Coordinates of C-alpha atoms and ligand atoms in Angstrom, one line a residue:
X1 CA 16.4 28.2 10.2
X2 CA 16.2 25.1 12.8
X3 CA 20.0 24.2 13.2
X4 CA 20.2 22.3 16.6
X5 CA 19.8 18.9 14.5
X6 CA 23.0 17.2 13.5
X7 CA 24.6 18.9 10.7
X8 CA 24.5 22.2 9.2
X9 CA 23.5 20.4 5.7
X10 CA 20.2 18.3 7.2
X11 CA 18.1 20.2 8.8
X12 CA 14.2 21.2 8.7
X13 CA 13.4 24.6 6.9
X14 CA 11.5 26.7 8.6
X15 CA 9.3 28.1 5.0
X16 CA 9.3 32.2 3.9
X17 CA 6.5 34.3 5.1
X18 CA 4.1 35.6 1.9
X19 CA 1.3 36.8 1.4
X20 CA -0.4 38.7 -1.4
X21 CA -0.4 42.4 -1.5
X22 CA -2.7 43.9 -4.5
X23 CA -1.9 40.2 -6.0
X24 CA 1.8 40.4 -6.1
X25 CA 3.9 38.2 -3.2
X26 CA 5.6 40.0 -0.6
X27 CA 7.8 39.3 1.9
X28 CA 7.0 41.0 5.8
X29 CA 10.6 39.4 6.1
X30 CA 12.8 41.4 4.1
X31 CA 10.0 44.0 3.5
X32 CA 10.1 43.9 -0.2
X33 CA 8.0 41.7 -3.3
X34 CA 9.4 39.0 -4.6
X35 CA 8.8 40.0 -8.6
X36 CA 7.7 42.9 -10.6
X37 CA 4.0 42.6 -11.7
X38 CA 5.0 41.1 -14.7
X39 CA 7.6 38.7 -13.4
X40 CA 8.3 36.7 -16.8
X41 CA 8.9 40.2 -18.7
X42 CA 11.0 41.3 -15.4
X43 CA 13.0 38.1 -15.9
X44 CA 13.4 38.9 -19.7
X45 CA 14.5 41.9 -19.1
X46 CA 16.6 41.5 -16.4
X47 CA 18.3 38.3 -17.4
X48 CA 17.6 36.9 -20.6
X49 CA 18.3 39.6 -23.0
X50 CA 21.3 41.8 -21.3
X51 CA 23.4 38.1 -21.1
X52 CA 22.6 37.3 -24.7
X53 CA 21.3 33.8 -23.0
X54 CA 19.0 32.2 -26.0
X55 CA 21.9 32.7 -28.2
X56 CA 24.1 31.1 -26.0
X57 CA 22.5 28.5 -24.8
X58 CA 21.5 27.6 -28.4
X59 CA 25.5 27.4 -29.0
X60 CA 26.7 25.6 -26.3
X61 CA 26.5 21.4 -25.4
X62 CA 25.5 22.4 -22.1
X63 CA 24.6 25.4 -20.4
X64 CA 25.2 26.5 -16.9
X65 CA 23.2 29.0 -14.6
X66 CA 23.5 29.7 -11.4
X67 CA 20.6 31.6 -9.5
X68 CA 20.6 33.2 -5.8
X69 CA 17.5 33.1 -4.7
X70 CA 14.7 30.4 -6.4
X71 CA 11.8 32.3 -5.0
X72 CA 8.4 31.0 -6.7
X73 CA 10.8 29.9 -9.8
X74 CA 9.4 32.1 -12.4
X75 CA 13.4 32.8 -13.7
X76 CA 13.7 28.8 -14.0
X77 CA 10.6 28.5 -15.9
X78 CA 10.5 31.8 -18.5
X79 CA 14.3 31.1 -19.1
X80 CA 13.7 27.0 -20.1
X81 CA 10.6 28.1 -21.9
X82 CA 13.2 30.3 -24.1
X83 CA 16.1 27.8 -24.0
X84 CA 12.8 25.1 -25.3
X85 CA 11.9 27.2 -28.1
X86 CA 15.3 27.8 -29.4
X87 CA 18.1 25.6 -28.4
X88 CA 19.1 21.9 -30.8
X89 CA 17.3 19.0 -28.6
X90 CA 20.9 17.4 -27.8
X91 CA 22.1 20.8 -25.9
X92 CA 21.3 20.7 -21.7
X93 CA 20.4 23.5 -19.5
X94 CA 21.7 23.0 -16.1
X95 CA 19.5 25.2 -14.1
X96 CA 21.2 25.5 -10.2
X97 CA 19.0 27.7 -8.3
X98 CA 20.0 28.2 -4.0
X99 CA 17.1 29.2 -1.8
X100 CA 17.5 29.6 2.1
X101 CA 14.0 30.8 2.9
X102 CA 11.8 28.0 0.7
X103 CA 8.1 29.2 0.0
X104 CA 5.4 26.8 1.1
X105 CA 4.2 24.7 -1.4
X106 CA 0.6 26.1 -1.9
X107 CA 2.3 30.0 -2.0
X108 CA 4.1 28.2 -5.3
X109 CA 0.9 27.2 -7.0
X110 CA -0.9 30.6 -6.5
X111 CA 2.0 32.2 -8.2
X112 CA 1.6 30.1 -10.7
X113 CA -2.1 30.4 -11.2
X114 CA -1.5 34.2 -11.4
X115 CA 1.4 33.9 -14.1
X116 CA 1.9 33.8 -17.5
X117 CA 3.9 31.0 -17.4
X118 CA 4.1 27.6 -19.6
X119 CA 1.9 25.1 -16.8
X120 CA 3.2 22.0 -17.9
X121 CA 6.5 23.2 -16.9
X122 CA 4.8 24.5 -13.8
X123 CA 2.8 21.4 -13.5
X124 CA 6.0 19.3 -12.9
X125 CA 8.0 21.7 -10.9
X126 CA 5.1 21.3 -8.5
X127 CA 4.4 18.2 -8.3
X128 CA 7.6 17.3 -7.2
X129 CA 8.3 21.0 -6.0
X130 CA 11.0 19.3 -2.9
X131 CA 9.8 19.3 0.6
X132 CA 11.3 22.0 3.1
X133 CA 14.2 19.6 4.5
X134 CA 17.4 20.6 3.8
X135 CA 19.1 19.3 0.3
X136 CA 20.0 19.4 -3.0
X137 CA 16.9 18.2 -5.2
X138 CA 17.3 17.2 -8.9
X139 CA 14.5 17.1 -11.1
X140 CA 14.9 16.9 -15.3
X141 CA 12.0 18.4 -17.6
X142 CA 10.7 18.2 -21.3
X143 CA 13.0 14.5 -22.3
X144 CA 15.8 15.3 -19.6
X145 CA 16.7 18.6 -21.5
X146 CA 16.4 21.0 -18.3
X147 CA 17.8 20.0 -15.0
X148 CA 17.2 22.0 -12.1
X149 CA 19.4 21.1 -9.1
X150 CA 17.6 23.5 -6.8
X151 CA 19.8 23.6 -3.5
X152 CA 17.8 24.4 -0.1
X153 CA 20.3 26.0 2.3
X154 CA 21.9 29.3 2.7
X155 CA 24.0 30.8 -0.5
X156 CA 27.2 30.2 1.6
X157 CA 26.4 26.8 2.3
X158 CA 25.5 25.7 -1.5
X159 CA 28.7 27.9 -2.9
X160 CA 31.0 26.1 -1.0
X161 CA 29.0 22.9 -1.6
X162 CA 29.7 23.8 -5.6
X163 CA 33.5 25.1 -6.1
X164 CA 34.0 22.0 -4.1
X165 CA 32.2 19.2 -6.3
X166 CA 31.9 21.3 -10.1
X167 CA 34.4 21.5 -12.0
X168 CA 32.2 22.5 -15.2
X169 CA 31.0 25.6 -14.0
X170 CA 28.9 28.2 -14.8
X171 CA 27.6 30.1 -17.9
X172 CA 25.6 32.8 -16.4
X173 CA 24.8 34.2 -13.0
X174 CA 21.5 35.3 -11.8
X175 CA 21.5 37.5 -8.6
X176 CA 17.7 37.3 -7.9
X177 CA 18.0 37.5 -4.2
X178 CA 16.1 40.4 -2.4
X179 CA 17.8 43.8 -2.4
X180 CA 21.2 44.2 -1.0
X181 CA 20.2 46.8 1.5
X182 CA 16.9 44.2 2.8
X183 CA 19.1 40.7 2.5
X184 CA 23.1 41.8 3.3
X185 CA 23.4 37.7 3.2
X186 CA 23.0 36.9 -0.4
X187 CA 25.1 39.9 -1.3
X188 CA 28.0 39.4 0.8
X189 CA 31.6 40.5 -0.4
X190 CA 32.7 37.5 0.4
X191 CA 30.5 35.4 -2.3
X192 CA 32.2 37.1 -5.1
X193 CA 35.7 35.7 -5.4
X194 CA 34.2 32.1 -5.0
X195 CA 31.7 33.1 -7.5
X196 CA 34.3 34.3 -10.1
X197 CA 36.3 31.1 -9.0
X198 CA 33.9 28.7 -10.3
X199 CA 32.7 31.5 -13.8
X200 CA 32.9 29.9 -17.4
X201 CA 34.9 32.1 -19.7
X202 CA 32.9 35.0 -20.9
X203 CA 30.8 33.6 -18.1
X204 CA 27.8 36.9 -17.2
X205 CA 26.1 38.3 -14.0
X206 CA 22.8 39.7 -14.4
X207 CA 21.4 41.3 -11.7
X208 CA 18.2 43.6 -11.3
X209 CA 20.8 45.4 -8.4
X210 CA 23.3 47.4 -9.6
X211 CA 24.4 48.7 -6.3
X212 CA 27.8 50.1 -6.1
X213 CA 29.1 47.4 -3.5
X214 CA 28.3 45.3 -6.3
X215 CA 29.5 46.5 -9.1
X216 CA 33.5 47.3 -7.0
X217 CA 33.1 43.6 -5.9
X218 CA 32.8 42.2 -9.3
X219 CA 35.5 44.6 -10.4
X220 CA 37.8 43.5 -8.1
X221 CA 37.4 40.5 -9.4
X222 CA 37.6 40.6 -12.8
X223 CA 34.3 41.0 -14.7
X224 CA 33.8 44.0 -16.4
X225 CA 30.6 45.5 -15.5
X226 CA 27.7 47.7 -17.4
X227 CA 24.4 49.4 -16.3
X228 CA 21.9 48.5 -18.4
X229 CA 18.9 51.0 -18.8
X230 CA 16.1 49.0 -16.2
X231 CA 12.4 50.8 -17.3
X232 CA 10.2 49.8 -16.7
X233 CA 11.5 47.6 -13.8
X234 CA 14.6 49.4 -12.4
X235 CA 16.6 52.5 -13.1
X236 CA 19.1 50.5 -13.9
X237 CA 20.3 46.5 -14.1
X238 CA 23.5 44.7 -14.1
X239 CA 25.8 43.2 -16.6
X240 CA 28.9 41.6 -15.8
X241 CA 31.2 39.4 -17.7
X242 CA 34.3 37.9 -17.1
X243 CA 37.4 38.5 -18.6
X244 CA 39.7 35.7 -18.0
X245 CA 38.2 32.1 -16.2
X246 CA 40.3 30.7 -13.7
X247 CA 38.1 27.4 -14.1
X248 CA 39.9 24.1 -15.0
X249 CA 37.7 22.3 -16.2
X250 CA 38.1 18.6 -16.9
X251 CA 37.3 17.0 -20.7
X252 CA 34.0 14.7 -20.7
X253 CA 34.4 11.1 -21.5
X254 CA 33.6 10.2 -25.2
X255 CA 32.1 6.9 -23.9
X256 CA 31.2 4.7 -21.5
X257 CA 30.6 0.1 -21.1
X258 CA 28.1 -0.5 -18.2
X259 CA 28.5 -4.0 -17.1
X260 CA 24.5 -5.2 -15.5
X261 CA 21.3 -4.8 -17.2
X262 CA 19.5 -3.9 -13.6
X263 CA 17.9 -0.8 -12.4
X264 CA 21.0 0.3 -11.4
X265 CA 22.9 -0.3 -15.0
X266 CA 20.0 0.6 -16.7
X267 CA 19.3 3.9 -14.7
X268 CA 23.2 4.7 -15.3
X269 CA 22.7 4.2 -19.1
X270 CA 19.8 6.7 -18.7
X271 CA 22.6 8.9 -16.6
X272 CA 25.0 9.1 -19.3
X273 CA 23.0 9.0 -22.3
X274 CA 20.8 12.0 -20.9
X275 CA 24.5 13.7 -21.0
X276 CA 25.3 13.3 -24.9
X277 CA 27.5 10.1 -24.4
X278 CA 27.4 6.9 -26.1
X279 CA 26.6 3.8 -23.8
X280 CA 27.7 0.0 -24.3
X281 CA 25.7 -1.7 -21.9
X282 CA 27.1 -5.4 -21.2
X283 CA 24.3 -8.2 -19.5
X284 CA 24.6 -12.2 -20.7
X285 CA 21.7 -12.3 -21.9
X286 CA 22.1 -9.2 -23.6
X287 CA 18.2 -8.4 -22.4
X288 CA 17.8 -5.9 -20.2
X289 CA 16.1 -6.9 -16.2
X290 CA 17.5 -10.1 -16.4
X291 CA 18.3 -10.6 -13.2
X292 CA 16.9 -9.3 -9.5
X293 CA 15.4 -6.4 -11.8
X294 CA 12.8 -9.1 -13.7
X295 CA 10.8 -8.5 -10.0
X296 CA 7.2 -8.1 -11.8
X297 CA 5.9 -6.1 -8.8
X298 CA 8.2 -3.6 -6.7
X299 CA 7.1 -0.7 -4.7
X300 CA 9.1 2.7 -4.6
X301 CA 8.0 2.9 -1.3
X302 CA 9.8 5.2 1.4
X303 CA 12.3 3.7 3.9
X304 CA 11.7 7.2 5.2
X305 CA 12.8 8.4 8.4
X306 CA 12.2 11.2 10.2
X307 CA 15.5 11.1 11.9
X308 CA 18.2 13.3 10.2
X309 CA 21.7 11.3 10.9
X310 CA 23.1 10.4 7.5
X311 CA 21.8 7.3 6.5
X312 CA 18.0 7.7 6.9
X313 CA 18.9 11.3 5.2
X314 CA 20.5 9.6 2.1
X315 CA 17.7 7.3 1.8
X316 CA 14.8 10.0 1.7
X317 CA 16.9 12.1 -0.9
X318 CA 16.8 8.9 -2.8
X319 CA 12.8 8.5 -2.5
X320 CA 12.7 12.3 -3.7
X321 CA 14.9 11.7 -6.7
X322 CA 13.4 8.4 -8.1
X323 CA 9.5 9.1 -7.9
X324 CA 10.0 12.3 -10.0
X325 CA 12.3 10.9 -12.2
X326 CA 10.4 7.3 -12.5
X327 CA 6.7 9.0 -12.9
X328 CA 8.2 10.2 -16.3
X329 CA 8.7 6.3 -17.3
X330 CA 5.4 4.7 -15.4
X331 CA 3.3 7.2 -16.2
X332 CA 0.4 4.7 -16.1
X333 CA 2.1 3.1 -13.2
X334 CA -0.5 2.9 -9.8
X335 CA 0.6 5.6 -7.8
X336 CA 0.1 6.2 -3.8
X337 CA 1.7 3.6 -0.9
X338 CA -0.3 3.8 2.9
X339 CA 2.5 3.0 5.3
X340 CA 0.9 1.3 8.4
X341 CA 2.2 2.1 11.6
X342 CA 3.8 -1.1 13.2
X343 CA 7.0 -2.1 16.0
X344 CA 8.8 -0.9 13.8
X345 CA 7.2 2.2 13.1
X346 CA 5.2 3.9 15.5
X347 CA 2.5 6.0 14.9
X348 CA 4.2 8.9 16.2
X349 CA 7.2 8.4 14.3
X350 CA 4.6 8.0 11.0
X351 CA 3.4 11.5 12.1
X352 CA 6.8 13.0 12.5
X353 CA 7.6 12.1 8.7
X354 CA 3.8 13.2 7.3
X355 CA 4.5 17.0 8.9
X356 CA 8.0 17.2 7.8
X357 CA 7.3 15.9 4.2
X358 CA 4.4 18.2 4.3
X359 CA 1.7 17.2 2.1
X360 CA 2.1 17.5 -1.3
X361 CA 5.0 14.2 -0.4
X362 CA 3.3 12.2 2.8
X363 CA -0.3 13.2 4.5
X364 CA -1.1 11.6 7.9
X365 CA -4.2 9.1 8.2
X366 CA -5.8 8.6 11.1
X367 CA -7.7 5.0 11.4
X368 CA -11.2 6.3 10.0
X369 CA -9.1 7.7 7.2
X370 CA -7.0 4.8 6.5
X371 CA -9.7 2.6 6.6
X372 CA -11.5 4.7 3.8
X373 CA -8.9 4.8 1.7
X374 CA -7.7 1.5 1.9
X375 CA -10.9 -0.3 2.7
X376 CA -9.0 -2.9 5.0
X377 CA -11.2 -4.6 7.7
X378 CA -9.4 -2.9 10.2
X379 CA -8.2 0.9 10.2
X380 CA -5.1 1.7 11.2
X381 CA -2.9 5.3 12.3
X382 CA -0.7 5.4 9.3
X383 CA 0.7 7.6 6.8
X384 CA -0.3 8.1 3.0
X385 CA 2.8 9.0 0.3
X386 CA 1.4 9.5 -2.6
X387 CA 4.1 9.3 -5.3
X388 CA 4.9 5.3 -3.9
X389 CA 4.5 3.9 -7.4
X390 CA 4.3 -0.1 -8.1
X391 CA 7.0 -0.9 -9.8
X392 CA 7.5 -3.5 -13.4
X393 CA 10.8 -3.9 -12.9
X394 CA 10.9 -5.6 -17.2
X395 CA 9.0 -2.6 -17.9
X396 CA 11.5 -0.1 -16.2
X397 CA 14.8 -1.3 -17.4
X398 CA 13.4 -1.2 -20.6
X399 CA 12.4 2.1 -20.7
X400 CA 15.6 3.6 -19.2
X401 CA 17.7 2.6 -22.2
X402 CA 15.4 3.3 -25.1
X403 CA 17.7 5.9 -26.1
X404 CA 19.3 6.1 -29.7
X405 CA 22.7 6.6 -27.6
X406 CA 22.1 2.9 -25.4
X407 CA 23.4 -0.1 -26.9
X408 CA 22.8 -3.4 -25.5
X409 CA 25.1 -6.4 -26.4
X410 CA 25.6 -9.7 -25.1
X411 CA 28.3 -9.8 -23.1
X412 CA 29.8 -12.0 -20.0
X413 CA 32.1 -10.8 -18.0
X414 CA 34.7 -13.4 -15.7
X415 CA 37.2 -10.7 -15.2
X416 CA 37.7 -6.5 -15.2
X417 CA 38.1 -5.1 -18.1
X418 CA 40.5 -1.8 -19.1
X419 CA 38.3 0.1 -21.5
X420 CA 38.1 4.4 -21.6
X421 CA 35.2 4.0 -18.9
X422 CA 33.3 1.3 -17.2
X423 CA 31.3 1.0 -14.6
X424 CA 29.7 -2.2 -13.2
X425 CA 26.5 -2.4 -11.8
X426 CA 26.6 -6.2 -11.2
X427 CA 24.5 -5.7 -8.4
X428 CA 27.3 -8.4 -6.5
X429 CA 31.2 -8.2 -6.6
X430 CA 31.6 -11.6 -8.2
X431 CA 33.6 -9.4 -11.4
X432 CA 35.5 -7.4 -9.4
X433 CA 37.7 -10.3 -7.4
X434 CA 40.5 -8.8 -5.5
X435 CA 39.6 -5.1 -5.9
X436 CA 36.1 -6.1 -3.7
X437 CA 37.4 -8.2 -1.0
X438 CA 37.4 -5.8 1.8
X439 CA 33.7 -4.9 0.9
X440 CA 31.1 -5.9 3.6
X441 CA 28.7 -7.5 1.1
X442 CA 26.3 -10.4 1.1
X443 CA 23.5 -11.9 -1.6
X444 CA 20.3 -12.7 0.5
X445 CA 17.5 -14.5 -1.1
X446 CA 14.4 -13.2 -1.4
X447 CA 10.4 -14.3 -2.8
X448 CA 6.9 -12.4 -3.4
X449 CA 3.8 -14.4 -3.8
X450 CA 0.4 -13.7 -5.7
X451 CA -2.5 -14.7 -3.6
X452 CA -6.5 -14.7 -5.0
X453 CA -9.2 -14.1 -2.9
X454 CA -13.1 -15.2 -3.8
X455 CA -14.4 -12.0 -2.4
X456 CA -13.2 -8.9 -4.4
X457 CA -14.0 -7.1 -0.9
X458 CA -10.5 -8.7 0.7
X459 CA -8.5 -6.8 -2.2
X460 CA -7.4 -3.4 -0.3
X461 CA -8.1 -0.8 -2.8
X462 CA -4.4 0.7 -1.9
X463 CA -0.8 -0.2 -1.7
X464 CA 0.1 -1.2 2.3
X465 CA 3.6 -0.8 3.3
X466 CA 4.2 -2.6 6.8
X467 CA 7.4 -4.8 7.6
X468 CA 6.7 -5.3 3.7
X469 CA 4.1 -4.3 1.1
X470 CA 0.8 -5.7 -0.5
X471 CA 0.4 -4.7 -3.8
X472 CA -3.4 -4.9 -4.7
X473 CA -4.1 -5.6 -8.4
X474 CA -7.6 -6.0 -9.7
X475 CA -8.8 -9.7 -7.9
X476 CA -5.1 -10.7 -6.8
X477 CA -2.7 -9.4 -4.0
X478 CA 1.0 -9.3 -4.6
X479 CA 3.0 -10.1 -1.3
X480 CA 6.7 -9.2 -0.2
X481 CA 9.0 -9.9 0.6
X482 CA 11.0 -12.8 2.1
X483 CA 14.8 -11.9 4.0
X484 CA 16.3 -15.7 3.7
X485 CA 19.9 -15.2 5.4
X486 CA 19.8 -19.1 5.7
X487 CA 18.4 -21.7 3.4
X488 CA 14.2 -21.8 4.0
X489 CA 12.1 -24.9 4.1
X490 CA 10.8 -25.4 0.5
X491 CA 7.3 -23.8 1.5
X492 CA 8.2 -21.0 4.3
X493 CA 8.4 -18.1 2.4
X494 CA 5.4 -18.4 0.8
X495 CA 3.5 -19.3 4.1
X496 CA 5.4 -16.2 5.9
X497 CA 4.6 -14.0 3.1
X498 CA 0.5 -15.5 3.1
X499 CA 0.3 -14.7 7.3
X500 CA 1.8 -10.9 6.0
X501 CA -1.0 -10.6 4.1
X502 CA -3.6 -12.3 6.4
X503 CA -2.8 -10.4 9.4
X504 CA -3.0 -7.1 8.0
X505 CA -6.5 -8.1 5.9
X506 CA -7.8 -9.7 8.9
X507 CA -9.2 -12.7 5.8
X508 CA -8.5 -16.2 5.2
X509 CA -9.1 -18.6 2.3
X510 CA -6.7 -17.0 -0.2
X511 CA -5.6 -19.3 -3.2
X512 CA -2.3 -18.9 -4.5
X513 CA -1.3 -17.9 -7.4
X514 CA 2.3 -17.6 -8.0
X515 CA 5.6 -16.6 -6.8
X516 CA 9.2 -14.6 -8.1
X517 CA 12.1 -15.2 -6.1
X518 CA 15.3 -13.2 -6.4
X519 CA 18.6 -12.0 -5.0
X520 CA 19.7 -9.3 -3.1
X521 CA 23.0 -8.1 -2.5
X522 CA 22.9 -5.9 0.7
X523 CA 25.7 -4.3 3.2
X524 CA 26.6 -4.2 6.4
X525 CA 25.5 -0.7 6.7
X526 CA 22.5 -1.2 4.3
X527 CA 23.8 1.4 1.9
X528 CA 24.9 0.7 -1.5
X529 CA 28.7 1.3 -3.2
X530 CA 28.9 3.8 -5.4
X531 CA 32.1 5.8 -6.8
X532 CA 35.6 5.0 -8.1
X533 CA 37.3 1.6 -7.9
X534 CA 40.1 2.3 -10.2
X535 CA 41.2 5.3 -12.3
X536 CA 38.9 4.7 -15.1
X537 CA 36.8 2.0 -13.2
X538 CA 33.6 3.2 -11.2
X539 CA 30.8 0.8 -9.6
X540 CA 27.1 1.2 -9.3
X541 CA 25.9 -2.0 -6.9
X542 CA 25.0 -3.2 -3.8
X543 CA 21.2 -1.8 -3.8
X544 CA 19.3 -4.6 -1.3
X545 CA 16.3 -4.0 -1.3
X546 CA 15.4 -0.8 -2.2
X547 CA 16.9 -0.6 -5.3
X548 CA 13.4 1.3 -7.3
X549 CA 14.7 4.0 -5.2
X550 CA 18.5 4.3 -4.8
X551 CA 19.8 2.6 -8.2
X552 CA 18.1 6.0 -10.5
X553 CA 19.5 8.3 -7.6
X554 CA 23.2 6.9 -7.3
X555 CA 23.4 6.6 -11.3
X556 CA 22.8 10.4 -11.6
X557 CA 25.3 10.7 -8.6
X558 CA 27.9 9.4 -10.9
X559 CA 27.7 10.6 -13.7
X560 CA 27.4 14.0 -12.0
X561 CA 30.8 12.8 -10.5
X562 CA 32.4 11.4 -14.1
X563 CA 31.9 14.5 -15.4
X564 CA 32.7 16.9 -12.7
X565 CA 29.3 18.3 -12.0
X566 CA 27.7 18.8 -8.7
X567 CA 25.8 15.8 -7.4
X568 CA 22.4 16.0 -6.5
X569 CA 23.8 15.4 -2.6
X570 CA 26.3 16.7 -0.1
X571 CA 30.0 15.7 0.2
X572 CA 29.1 14.5 3.4
X573 CA 26.4 11.8 1.8
X574 CA 28.6 10.8 -1.2
X575 CA 30.9 9.5 1.4
X576 CA 28.6 7.2 3.4
X577 CA 28.2 5.0 -0.1
X578 CA 32.2 5.4 -1.2
X579 CA 33.9 1.8 -1.8
X580 CA 36.4 3.1 0.0
X581 CA 34.2 2.9 3.9
X582 CA 34.9 -0.6 4.7
X583 CA 38.5 -1.3 4.8
X584 CA 38.9 1.7 7.1
X585 CA 36.1 -0.2 9.3
X586 CA 37.9 -3.0 9.4
X587 CA 40.9 -1.2 11.3
X588 CA 38.7 -1.2 14.2
X589 CA 36.7 -4.4 14.2
X590 CA 36.1 -7.6 11.6
X591 CA 34.2 -8.1 9.4
X592 CA 30.3 -9.0 10.1
X593 CA 29.6 -10.8 7.4
X594 CA 32.2 -13.5 7.6
X595 CA 30.3 -15.7 9.5
X596 CA 27.0 -15.8 7.3
X597 CA 29.5 -16.5 4.3
X598 CA 28.0 -19.8 3.1
Ligands
FAD601 C1 11.9 -10.3 -3.6 C2 11.8 -9.3 -4.1 C3 11.3 -7.8 -3.6 C4 12.3 -7.1 -3.7 N1 11.3 -5.9 -3.8 C5 11.1 -4.5 -3.9 C6 10.7 -3.7 -3.4 O1 9.3 -3.9 -3.6 N2 10.8 -2.2 -3.9 C7 12.6 -2.0 -4.4 O2 12.7 -1.0 -4.9 N3 13.5 -2.9 -4.1 C8 13.0 -4.5 -4.0 N4 13.8 -5.1 -4.0 C9 15.2 -4.3 -4.6 C10 15.8 -4.9 -6.2 O3 14.8 -5.9 -7.0 C11 17.4 -4.4 -6.4 O4 17.9 -3.6 -5.5 C12 17.3 -4.1 -7.6 O5 16.8 -5.1 -8.5 C13 18.9 -4.0 -8.2 O6 18.9 -3.7 -9.6 P1 20.4 -4.2 -9.6 O7 20.9 -3.4 -11.0 O8 21.3 -3.6 -8.5 O9 20.5 -5.9 -9.8 P2 20.1 -7.0 -10.8 O10 18.8 -6.7 -11.4 O11 20.4 -8.1 -9.9 O12 21.0 -6.5 -12.2 C14 22.5 -7.0 -12.1 C15 23.3 -6.7 -13.6 O13 24.1 -7.4 -13.8 C16 24.0 -8.4 -14.8 N5 25.4 -9.1 -14.4 C17 25.9 -10.0 -13.5 N6 27.3 -10.2 -13.2 C18 27.4 -10.3 -14.7 C19 29.2 -10.4 -15.5 N7 29.8 -11.1 -15.0 N8 29.0 -10.1 -16.7 C20 27.4 -9.1 -17.3 N9 27.0 -8.7 -16.5 C21 26.4 -9.6 -15.2 C22 22.9 -9.0 -14.6 O14 22.8 -10.2 -15.4 C23 21.7 -8.2 -14.0 O15 21.8 -7.9 -16.0 C24 13.3 -7.2 -4.1 C25 14.0 -8.1 -4.0 C26 13.2 -9.5 -4.0 C27 14.7 -10.5 -4.2

């Protein structure tokens, strides 16, 4: 791993070196095979049967498995398949896994092609398999019943983060790294007390290794250990059961009130409803997608950066999560966007991004490739992001709240309310009064315009991003968007968007068809405000101009925090979106937005 970068949590990872020997994936580094010849049978024999997982999963409301060593994801797929066959539809499987040496996407695909696993689960995992950048990646499968949290980091970092954030705990541990003699870091005795600390009552540990050191350290930390007949895979495997849990879990909420029905409110409603909570969502009209999120054409596009500094890293994480989630809800939407190099995003930086993310997420295009893909007059050095999505705002909001546990009611709030649990997703801070006095927020108007052309050849074939976006429809282009920090003269926004369109397409003679105007609430650091503001009050707001990516991600963070679960983000990322951050800064300097307030 390249640890020269800024943080132990944010770095590019080296992929595992692995090749096939006689049809089985082999690691020269660990001098061992990844799995037995029949890996699905091995999962059943080593983990599922000894820990009685099927019966235990079907009795729980939420069942949590934590795996050491994700490898090709066979334990996830085999366990999920059993879970989906037998558990009740309202039971949730939380499958957390850690991998310090992730396999390349192509290798993973080859393993899946050659293994008898559920192909639809495999396809989804492959589609959104994270790039080789450290992080906590969350992906939902099978109507949200299976939740994978894949931590790309070494096991000590992953476990420490888990202990710090998660008070729900683990029902079953799968210790599945390479053998202790070959991979001592994963079996370090100092990890076992941490593992014991976050195991639930009657929680189990299963492993293909019954090495004496592992058994003794589990016994020393309160587990009863059994050797299990292991043939044909190993002579013995291991089952350990915790005698007494030290976990202090918090009571989950029973219901939640969410104020606001834009992307933020509806995504938050979805994140709570899928955890089994009754949601009441309030908007002034009783409908969702009633304000800025009624935008007819927005793009979930990667405001990515090759930088690993916190805000840039945070933005990339929002994109990976949202791309996977939105693909489930907007199955017929246009996908793929070409980001053209510009003064603000030079070609070298775009190429670095493509190299870092790998071709599943980003592909570098030279001018000729770009010309062929986009049909613009001129080719540009650019990067193609295949998972970007064109979003119809109302459609997205409606699909997020299409859930039996979500009720949308008509109510406008003028002051905070005192319910069991309330989340404000009102974009601006207007309802919050004094609580939000120090927050550095500003509301900015913006516009997108639609233009048609008599020559169909003038319409690019792909969504283009360059200091704004151009979205082609059958015979027109939607162009956005303006940032109107001051009051603009009538017509200036349309003129500005038209100039952008003419510049990128090198075409004149467009006919104006219509426009959409909306308000964005932005913060001084361009990050949203997400977190707890009082005992039973939380916020998810100020998503500025990137709400399609940041709102679902922050909704998931917020729901995880309320439930005491590991969020899909390092703690250092949670602190940069915390509502308290502004008052700390104002000890050093005044609120920079005071001069903009109209
Ligand atoms: C011109 C333009 C172009 C954009 N293009 C893109 C793009 O391409 N990609 C992208 O990712 N983002 C884009 N955005 C930004 C994106 O639209 C926003 O980030 C997103 O809509 C914000 O969602 P939200 O839920 O926070 O706010 P909103 O959609 O504004 O929702 C706020 C909700 O709170 C409710 N509410 C407010 N006050 C009260 C109250 N007192 N009581 C009850 N309810 C209340 C409102 O009725 C509404 O339901 C664009 C924005 C604009 C203006």
